[in-house]
Tab-separated table of C-alpha atoms and ligand atoms in Angstrom:
chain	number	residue	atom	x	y	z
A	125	UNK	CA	67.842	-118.481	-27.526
A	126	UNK	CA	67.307	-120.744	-24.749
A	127	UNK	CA	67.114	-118.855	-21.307
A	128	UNK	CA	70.236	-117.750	-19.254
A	129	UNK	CA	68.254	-118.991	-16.177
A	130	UNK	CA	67.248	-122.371	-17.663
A	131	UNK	CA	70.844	-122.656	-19.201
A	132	UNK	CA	72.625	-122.371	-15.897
A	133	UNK	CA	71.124	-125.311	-14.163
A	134	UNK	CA	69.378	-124.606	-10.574
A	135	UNK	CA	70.995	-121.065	-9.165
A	136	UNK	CA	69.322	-118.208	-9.737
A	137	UNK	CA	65.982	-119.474	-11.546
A	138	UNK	CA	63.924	-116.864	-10.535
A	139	UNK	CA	60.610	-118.789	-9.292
A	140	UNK	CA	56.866	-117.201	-9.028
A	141	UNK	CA	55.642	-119.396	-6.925
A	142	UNK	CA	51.575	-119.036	-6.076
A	143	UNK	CA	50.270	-120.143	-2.309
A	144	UNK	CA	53.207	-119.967	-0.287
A	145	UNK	CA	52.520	-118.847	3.308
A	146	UNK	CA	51.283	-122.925	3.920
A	147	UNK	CA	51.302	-126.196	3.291
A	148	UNK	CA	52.870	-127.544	-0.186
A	149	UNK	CA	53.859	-123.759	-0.965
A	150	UNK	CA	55.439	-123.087	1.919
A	151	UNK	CA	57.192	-126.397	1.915
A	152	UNK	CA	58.238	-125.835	-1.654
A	153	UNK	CA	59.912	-122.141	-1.551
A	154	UNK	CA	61.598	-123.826	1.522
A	155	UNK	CA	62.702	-126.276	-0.646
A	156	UNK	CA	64.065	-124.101	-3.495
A	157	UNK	CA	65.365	-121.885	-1.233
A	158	UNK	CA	67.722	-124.043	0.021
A	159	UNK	CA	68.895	-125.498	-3.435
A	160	UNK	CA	69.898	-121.964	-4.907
A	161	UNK	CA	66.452	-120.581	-6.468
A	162	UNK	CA	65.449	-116.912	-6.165
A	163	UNK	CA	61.979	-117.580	-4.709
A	164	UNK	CA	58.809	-114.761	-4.683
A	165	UNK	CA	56.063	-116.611	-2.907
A	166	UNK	CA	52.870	-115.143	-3.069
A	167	UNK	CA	49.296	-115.610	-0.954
A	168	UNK	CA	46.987	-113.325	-0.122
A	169	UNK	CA	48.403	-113.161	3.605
A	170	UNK	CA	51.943	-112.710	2.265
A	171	UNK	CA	53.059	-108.962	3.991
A	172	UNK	CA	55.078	-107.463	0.546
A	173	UNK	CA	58.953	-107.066	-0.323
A	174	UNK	CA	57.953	-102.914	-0.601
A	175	UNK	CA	56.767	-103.070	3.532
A	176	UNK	CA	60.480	-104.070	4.602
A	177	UNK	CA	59.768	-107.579	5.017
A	178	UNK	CA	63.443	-108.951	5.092
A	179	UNK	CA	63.896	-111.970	2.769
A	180	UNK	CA	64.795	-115.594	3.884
A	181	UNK	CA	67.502	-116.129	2.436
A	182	UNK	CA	70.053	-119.661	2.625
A	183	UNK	CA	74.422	-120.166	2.178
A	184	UNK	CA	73.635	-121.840	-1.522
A	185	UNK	CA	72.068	-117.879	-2.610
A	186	UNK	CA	68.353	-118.359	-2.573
A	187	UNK	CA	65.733	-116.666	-1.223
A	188	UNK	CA	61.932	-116.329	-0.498
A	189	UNK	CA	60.502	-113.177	-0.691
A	190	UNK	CA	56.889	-112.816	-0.136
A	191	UNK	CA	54.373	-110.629	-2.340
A	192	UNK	CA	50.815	-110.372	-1.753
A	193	UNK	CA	48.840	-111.467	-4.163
A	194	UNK	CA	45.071	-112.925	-4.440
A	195	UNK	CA	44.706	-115.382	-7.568
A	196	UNK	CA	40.825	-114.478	-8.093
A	197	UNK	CA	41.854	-110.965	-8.526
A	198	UNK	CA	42.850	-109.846	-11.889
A	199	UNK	CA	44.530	-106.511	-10.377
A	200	UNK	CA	46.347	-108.339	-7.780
A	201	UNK	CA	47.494	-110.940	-10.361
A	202	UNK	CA	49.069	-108.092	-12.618
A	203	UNK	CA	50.543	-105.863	-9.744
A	204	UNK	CA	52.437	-109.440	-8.688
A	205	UNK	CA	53.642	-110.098	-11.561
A	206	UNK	CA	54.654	-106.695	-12.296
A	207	UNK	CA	56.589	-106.748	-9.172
A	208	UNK	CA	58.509	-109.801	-10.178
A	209	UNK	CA	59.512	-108.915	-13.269
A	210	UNK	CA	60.906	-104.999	-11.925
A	211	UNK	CA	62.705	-107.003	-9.451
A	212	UNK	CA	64.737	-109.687	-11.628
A	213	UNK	CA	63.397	-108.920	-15.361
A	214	UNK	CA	62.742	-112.453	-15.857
A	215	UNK	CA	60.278	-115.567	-14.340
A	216	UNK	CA	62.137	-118.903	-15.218
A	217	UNK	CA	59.146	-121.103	-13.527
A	218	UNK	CA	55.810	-120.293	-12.312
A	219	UNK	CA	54.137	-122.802	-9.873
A	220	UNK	CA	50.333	-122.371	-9.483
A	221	UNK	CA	49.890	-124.150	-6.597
A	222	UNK	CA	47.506	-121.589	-4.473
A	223	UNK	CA	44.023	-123.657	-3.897
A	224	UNK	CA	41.457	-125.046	-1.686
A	225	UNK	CA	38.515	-127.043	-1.268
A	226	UNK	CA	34.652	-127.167	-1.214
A	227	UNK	CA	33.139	-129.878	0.266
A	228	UNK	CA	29.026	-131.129	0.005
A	229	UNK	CA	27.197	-132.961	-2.007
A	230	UNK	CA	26.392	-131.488	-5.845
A	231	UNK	CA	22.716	-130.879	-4.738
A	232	UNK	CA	23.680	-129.128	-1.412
A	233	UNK	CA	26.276	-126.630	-3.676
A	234	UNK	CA	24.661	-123.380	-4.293
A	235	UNK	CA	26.051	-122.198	-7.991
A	236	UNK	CA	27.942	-119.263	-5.769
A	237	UNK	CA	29.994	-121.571	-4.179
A	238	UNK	CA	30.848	-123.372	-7.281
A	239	UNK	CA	32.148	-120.673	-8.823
A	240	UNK	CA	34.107	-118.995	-5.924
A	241	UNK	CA	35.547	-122.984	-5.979
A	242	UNK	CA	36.898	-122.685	-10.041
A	243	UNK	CA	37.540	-119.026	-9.562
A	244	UNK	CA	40.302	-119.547	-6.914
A	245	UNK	CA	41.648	-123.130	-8.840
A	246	UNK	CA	41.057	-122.895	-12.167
A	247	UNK	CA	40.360	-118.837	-13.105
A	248	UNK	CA	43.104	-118.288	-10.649
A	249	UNK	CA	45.907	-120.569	-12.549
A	250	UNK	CA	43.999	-118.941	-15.979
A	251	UNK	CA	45.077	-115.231	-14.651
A	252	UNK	CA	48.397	-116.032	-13.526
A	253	UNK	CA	49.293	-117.721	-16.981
A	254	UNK	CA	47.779	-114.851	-18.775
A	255	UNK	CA	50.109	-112.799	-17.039
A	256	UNK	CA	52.947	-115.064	-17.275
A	257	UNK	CA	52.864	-116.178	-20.687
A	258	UNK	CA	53.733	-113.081	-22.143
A	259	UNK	CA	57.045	-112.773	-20.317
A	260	UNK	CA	58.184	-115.951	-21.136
A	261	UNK	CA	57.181	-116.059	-25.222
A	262	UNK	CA	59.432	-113.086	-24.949
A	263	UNK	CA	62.212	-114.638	-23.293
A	264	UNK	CA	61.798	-117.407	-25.023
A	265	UNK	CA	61.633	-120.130	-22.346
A	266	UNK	CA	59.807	-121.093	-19.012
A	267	UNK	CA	57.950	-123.682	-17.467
A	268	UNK	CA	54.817	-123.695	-15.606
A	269	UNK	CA	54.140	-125.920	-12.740
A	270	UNK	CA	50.066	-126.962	-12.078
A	271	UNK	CA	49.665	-128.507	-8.425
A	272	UNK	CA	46.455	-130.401	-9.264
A	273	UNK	CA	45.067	-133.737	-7.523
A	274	UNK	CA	44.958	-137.368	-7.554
A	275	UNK	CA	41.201	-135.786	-7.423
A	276	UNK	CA	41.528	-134.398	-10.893
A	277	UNK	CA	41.938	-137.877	-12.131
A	278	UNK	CA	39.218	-139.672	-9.764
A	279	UNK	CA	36.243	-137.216	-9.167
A	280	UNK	CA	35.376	-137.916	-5.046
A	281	UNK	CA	31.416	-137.828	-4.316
A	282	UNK	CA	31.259	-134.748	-1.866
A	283	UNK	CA	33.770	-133.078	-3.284
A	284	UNK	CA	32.949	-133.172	-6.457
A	285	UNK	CA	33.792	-129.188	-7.536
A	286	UNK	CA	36.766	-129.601	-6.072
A	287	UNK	CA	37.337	-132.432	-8.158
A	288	UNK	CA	35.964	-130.478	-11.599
A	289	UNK	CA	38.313	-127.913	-10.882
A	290	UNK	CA	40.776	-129.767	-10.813
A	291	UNK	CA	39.889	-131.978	-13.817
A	292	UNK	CA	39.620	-128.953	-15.606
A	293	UNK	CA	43.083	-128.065	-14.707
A	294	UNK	CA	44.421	-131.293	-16.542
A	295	UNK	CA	42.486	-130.377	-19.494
A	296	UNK	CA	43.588	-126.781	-19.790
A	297	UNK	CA	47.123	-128.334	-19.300
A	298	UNK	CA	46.879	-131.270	-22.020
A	299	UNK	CA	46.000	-128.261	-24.599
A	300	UNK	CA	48.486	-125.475	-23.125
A	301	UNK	CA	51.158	-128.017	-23.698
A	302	UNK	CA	50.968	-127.864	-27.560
A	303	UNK	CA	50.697	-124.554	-28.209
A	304	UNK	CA	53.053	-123.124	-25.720
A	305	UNK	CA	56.063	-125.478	-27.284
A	306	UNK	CA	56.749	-123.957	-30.018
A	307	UNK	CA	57.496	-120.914	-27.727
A	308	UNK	CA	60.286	-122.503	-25.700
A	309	UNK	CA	57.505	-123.073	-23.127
A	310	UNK	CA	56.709	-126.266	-20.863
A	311	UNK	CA	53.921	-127.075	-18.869
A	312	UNK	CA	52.822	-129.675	-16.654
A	313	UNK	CA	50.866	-131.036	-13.640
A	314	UNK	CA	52.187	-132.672	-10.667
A	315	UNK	CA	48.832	-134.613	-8.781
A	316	UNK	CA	49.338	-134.761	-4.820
A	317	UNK	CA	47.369	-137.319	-2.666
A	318	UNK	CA	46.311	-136.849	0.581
A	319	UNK	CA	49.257	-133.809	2.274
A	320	UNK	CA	49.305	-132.706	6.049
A	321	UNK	CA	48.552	-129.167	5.810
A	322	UNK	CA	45.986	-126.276	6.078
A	323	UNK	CA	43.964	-127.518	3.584
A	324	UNK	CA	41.688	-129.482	5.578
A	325	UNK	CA	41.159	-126.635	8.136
A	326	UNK	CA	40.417	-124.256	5.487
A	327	UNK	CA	38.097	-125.947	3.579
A	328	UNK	CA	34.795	-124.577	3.220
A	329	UNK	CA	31.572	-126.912	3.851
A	330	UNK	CA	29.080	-126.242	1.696
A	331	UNK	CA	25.804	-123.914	3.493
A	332	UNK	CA	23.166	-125.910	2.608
A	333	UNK	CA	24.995	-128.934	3.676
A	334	UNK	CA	23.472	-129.090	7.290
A	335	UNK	CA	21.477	-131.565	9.491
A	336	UNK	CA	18.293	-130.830	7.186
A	337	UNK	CA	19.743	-132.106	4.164
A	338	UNK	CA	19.344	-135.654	3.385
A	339	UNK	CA	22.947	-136.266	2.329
A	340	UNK	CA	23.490	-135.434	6.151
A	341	UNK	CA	24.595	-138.693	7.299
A	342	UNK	CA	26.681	-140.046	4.357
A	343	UNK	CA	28.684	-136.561	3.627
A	344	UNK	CA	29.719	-136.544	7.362
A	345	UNK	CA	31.008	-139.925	7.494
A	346	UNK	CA	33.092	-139.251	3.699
A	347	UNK	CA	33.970	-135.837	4.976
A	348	UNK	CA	35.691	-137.539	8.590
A	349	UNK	CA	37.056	-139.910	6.172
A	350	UNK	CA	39.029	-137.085	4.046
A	351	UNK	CA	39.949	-135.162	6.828
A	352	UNK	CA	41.374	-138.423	8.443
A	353	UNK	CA	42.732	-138.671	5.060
A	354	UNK	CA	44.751	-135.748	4.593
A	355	UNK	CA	45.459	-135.463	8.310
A	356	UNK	CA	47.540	-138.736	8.186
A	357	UNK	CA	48.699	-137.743	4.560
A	358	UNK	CA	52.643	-137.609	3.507
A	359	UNK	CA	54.216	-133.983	4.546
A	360	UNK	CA	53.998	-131.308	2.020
A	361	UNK	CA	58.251	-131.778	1.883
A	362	UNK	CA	57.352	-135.122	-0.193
A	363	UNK	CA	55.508	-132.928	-2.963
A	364	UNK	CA	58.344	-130.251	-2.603
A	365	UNK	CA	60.608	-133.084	-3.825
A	366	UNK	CA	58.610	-134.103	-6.834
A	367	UNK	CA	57.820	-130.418	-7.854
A	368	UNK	CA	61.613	-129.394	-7.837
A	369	UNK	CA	62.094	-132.607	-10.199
A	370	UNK	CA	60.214	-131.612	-12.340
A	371	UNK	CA	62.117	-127.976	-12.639
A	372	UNK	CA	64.687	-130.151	-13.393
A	373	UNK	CA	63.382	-132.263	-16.436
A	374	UNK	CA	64.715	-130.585	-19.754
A	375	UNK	CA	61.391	-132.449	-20.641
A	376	UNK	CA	58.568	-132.813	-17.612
A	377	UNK	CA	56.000	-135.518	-18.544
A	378	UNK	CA	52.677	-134.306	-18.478
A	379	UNK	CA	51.559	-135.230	-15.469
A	380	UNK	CA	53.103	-136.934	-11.947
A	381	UNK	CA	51.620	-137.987	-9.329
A	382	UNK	CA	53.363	-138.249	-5.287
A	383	UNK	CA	54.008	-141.329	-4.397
A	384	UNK	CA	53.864	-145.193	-5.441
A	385	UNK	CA	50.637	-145.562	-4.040
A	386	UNK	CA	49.223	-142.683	-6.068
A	387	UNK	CA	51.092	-143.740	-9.127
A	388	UNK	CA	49.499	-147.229	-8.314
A	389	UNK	CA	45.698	-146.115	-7.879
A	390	UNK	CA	46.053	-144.008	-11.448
A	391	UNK	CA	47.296	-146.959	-13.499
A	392	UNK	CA	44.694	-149.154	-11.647
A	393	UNK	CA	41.880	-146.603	-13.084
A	394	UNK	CA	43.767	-147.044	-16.711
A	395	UNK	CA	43.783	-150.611	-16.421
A	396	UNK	CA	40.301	-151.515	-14.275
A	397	UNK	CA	37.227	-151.531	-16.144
A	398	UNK	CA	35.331	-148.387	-15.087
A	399	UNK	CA	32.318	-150.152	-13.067
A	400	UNK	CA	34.934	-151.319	-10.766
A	401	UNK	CA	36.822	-147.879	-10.515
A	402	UNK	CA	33.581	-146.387	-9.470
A	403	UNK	CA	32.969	-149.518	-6.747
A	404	UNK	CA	36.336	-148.914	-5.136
A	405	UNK	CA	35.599	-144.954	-4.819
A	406	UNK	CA	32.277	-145.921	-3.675
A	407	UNK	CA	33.863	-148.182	-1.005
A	408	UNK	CA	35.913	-145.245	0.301
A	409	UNK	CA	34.105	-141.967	-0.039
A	410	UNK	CA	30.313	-142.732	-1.184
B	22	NAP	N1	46.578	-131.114	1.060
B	22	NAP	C1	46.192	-132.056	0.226
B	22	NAP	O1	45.822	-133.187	0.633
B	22	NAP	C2	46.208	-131.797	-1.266
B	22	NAP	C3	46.029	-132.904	-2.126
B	22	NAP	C4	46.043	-132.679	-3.498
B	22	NAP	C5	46.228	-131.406	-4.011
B	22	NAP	N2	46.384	-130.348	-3.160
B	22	NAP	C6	46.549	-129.019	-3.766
B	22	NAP	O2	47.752	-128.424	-3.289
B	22	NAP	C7	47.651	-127.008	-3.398
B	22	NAP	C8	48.152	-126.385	-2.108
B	22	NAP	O3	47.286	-126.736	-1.042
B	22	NAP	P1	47.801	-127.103	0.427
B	22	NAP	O4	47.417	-128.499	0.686
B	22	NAP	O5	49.201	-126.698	0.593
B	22	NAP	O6	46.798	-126.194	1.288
B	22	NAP	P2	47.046	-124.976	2.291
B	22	NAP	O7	48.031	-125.341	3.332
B	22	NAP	O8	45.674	-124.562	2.715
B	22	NAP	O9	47.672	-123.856	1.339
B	22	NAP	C9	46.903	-123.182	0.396
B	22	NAP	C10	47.665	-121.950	-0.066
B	22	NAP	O10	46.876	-121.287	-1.078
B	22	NAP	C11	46.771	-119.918	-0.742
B	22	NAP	N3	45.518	-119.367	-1.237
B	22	NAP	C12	44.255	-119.780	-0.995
B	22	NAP	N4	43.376	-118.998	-1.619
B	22	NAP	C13	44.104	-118.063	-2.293
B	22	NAP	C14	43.779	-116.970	-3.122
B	22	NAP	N5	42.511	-116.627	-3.399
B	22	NAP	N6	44.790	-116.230	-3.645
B	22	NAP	C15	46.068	-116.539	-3.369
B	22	NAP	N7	46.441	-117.551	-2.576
B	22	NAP	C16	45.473	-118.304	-2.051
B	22	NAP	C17	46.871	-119.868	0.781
B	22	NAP	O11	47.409	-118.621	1.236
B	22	NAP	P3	46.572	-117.389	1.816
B	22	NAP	O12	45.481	-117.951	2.665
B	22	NAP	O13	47.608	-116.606	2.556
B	22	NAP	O14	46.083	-116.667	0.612
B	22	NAP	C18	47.905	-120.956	1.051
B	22	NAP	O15	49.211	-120.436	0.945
B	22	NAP	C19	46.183	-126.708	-3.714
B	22	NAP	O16	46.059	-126.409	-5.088
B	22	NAP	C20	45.480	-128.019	-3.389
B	22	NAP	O17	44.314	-128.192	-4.159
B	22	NAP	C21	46.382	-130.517	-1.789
């Protein structure tokens, strides 16, 4: 049976949406909001529907109610989605969006750092959709948005776990597609570029990566670069827009990148023989 939610169009798809209190989260609950969609953000500083915290609701009937959940915590995973599904019986699209960045060179990244990295962007997307899964095999539809990178396409020097966890996204997501189909499942991967938003405040630099190590100079200079970057990157509102299109595809393609220019710089690494692809990234970030 196809889904009731998916069936009638935008209003009242129920939306589990993961890292909404900023940035491309926050933007995108907005978003839905607005256009009809029954909204539970979640982040770890969300304050919970149980504590009275009144919903934001808009004229077309959707809302954003906030849960608190923390992705690298299996508990806090299950108690979300728990709360979800009391609440409406039903997730039409989950949007694992919640993420951030670690920044250093590979020899400056102690081994706890790369994991804490994958275990809030990759583990974290793994223990929502083991949650999430479930509920929609049973239902018998869904779709599952993965916010991943133009950096999951082009690993960056210096941020090169952020870039593995995001590369392993893509992977996870080129194999989930198959064998969630046959379940009236969809997945796919929408790959921002450089966004205005907390990221860049909240990204963690790397301990070891001080004045004594000898990637000093060069990792300051690419770091200024990124945060210059992301700083004077589109507003999350532009990835909103591409990650509510592709709610609406009966059919999402695999992956989309925001933006021409994005779109541009992935063919270019299709079509470019890969010595020059590394020379250009070298030119920017190395
Ligand atoms: N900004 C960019 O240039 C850019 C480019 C490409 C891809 N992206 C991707 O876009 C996604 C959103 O990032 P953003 O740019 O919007 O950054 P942001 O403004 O820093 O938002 C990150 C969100 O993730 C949540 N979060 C972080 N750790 C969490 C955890 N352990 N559990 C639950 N929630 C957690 C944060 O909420 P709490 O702190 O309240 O938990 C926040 O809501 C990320 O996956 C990022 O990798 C960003």
């Amino acid at each position: 049976m196809e889904g009731m939610g998916f069936m009638s169009g935008n209003k009242n798809q129920v939306v589990m949406l993961t890292g909404a209190s900023s940035g491309i989260g926050k933007a995108t609950a907005q978003w839905l909001m607005e256009r009809g969609f029954r909204v539970y953000g979640t982040s770890r500083r969300a304050p919970g529907i149980r504590e009275g915290q009144p919903a934001h609701s808009s004229p077309s009937g959707g809302f954003i109610e906030m849960i608190p959940l923390d992705v690298s915590s299996e508990e806090s995973v299950e108690n979300a989605v728990r709360t979800v599904i009391e609440r409406e019986g039903r997730i039409d699209v989950l949007i694992n969006n919640a993420g951030m960045g670690i920044a250093g060179s590979i020899e400056d990244t102690s081994i706890q750092e790369a994991e804490k990295q994958f275990d809030i962007n990759f583990f974290g997307c793994l223990r929502m959709i083991r949650h999430v899964l479930p509920v929609m095999r049973r239902q018998g539809w869904g779709k599952i948005i993965f916010i991943s990178s133009v950096a999951g396409m082009i690993s960056i020097p210096y941020q090169s776990m952020y870039s593995a966890s995001k590369y392993a996204l893509e992977a996870l997501v080129e194999a989930l597609r198959h064998e969630v189909a046959p379940f009236g499942i969809k997945a796919c991967l929408v790959e921002p570029g450089d966004t205005r938003t907390e990221f860049t405040s909240s990204r963690i630099i790397a301990e070891a990566a001080g004045k004594d190590s000898p990637y000093d100079n060069r990792f300051r200079k690419s770091l200024a670069r990124m945060e210059h970057d992301e700083q004077n990157g589109v507003p999350p509102e532009k990835v909103a827009r591409v990650i509510h299109g592709m709610i609406l595809k009966k059919n999402p393609p695999i992956r989309r990148a925001v933006g021409f220019g994005y779109k541009t710089i992935l063919l270019l690494k299709k079509l470019l023989p890969s010595w020059l692809v590394e020379k250009l990234v070298g030119m920017l970030y190395a």
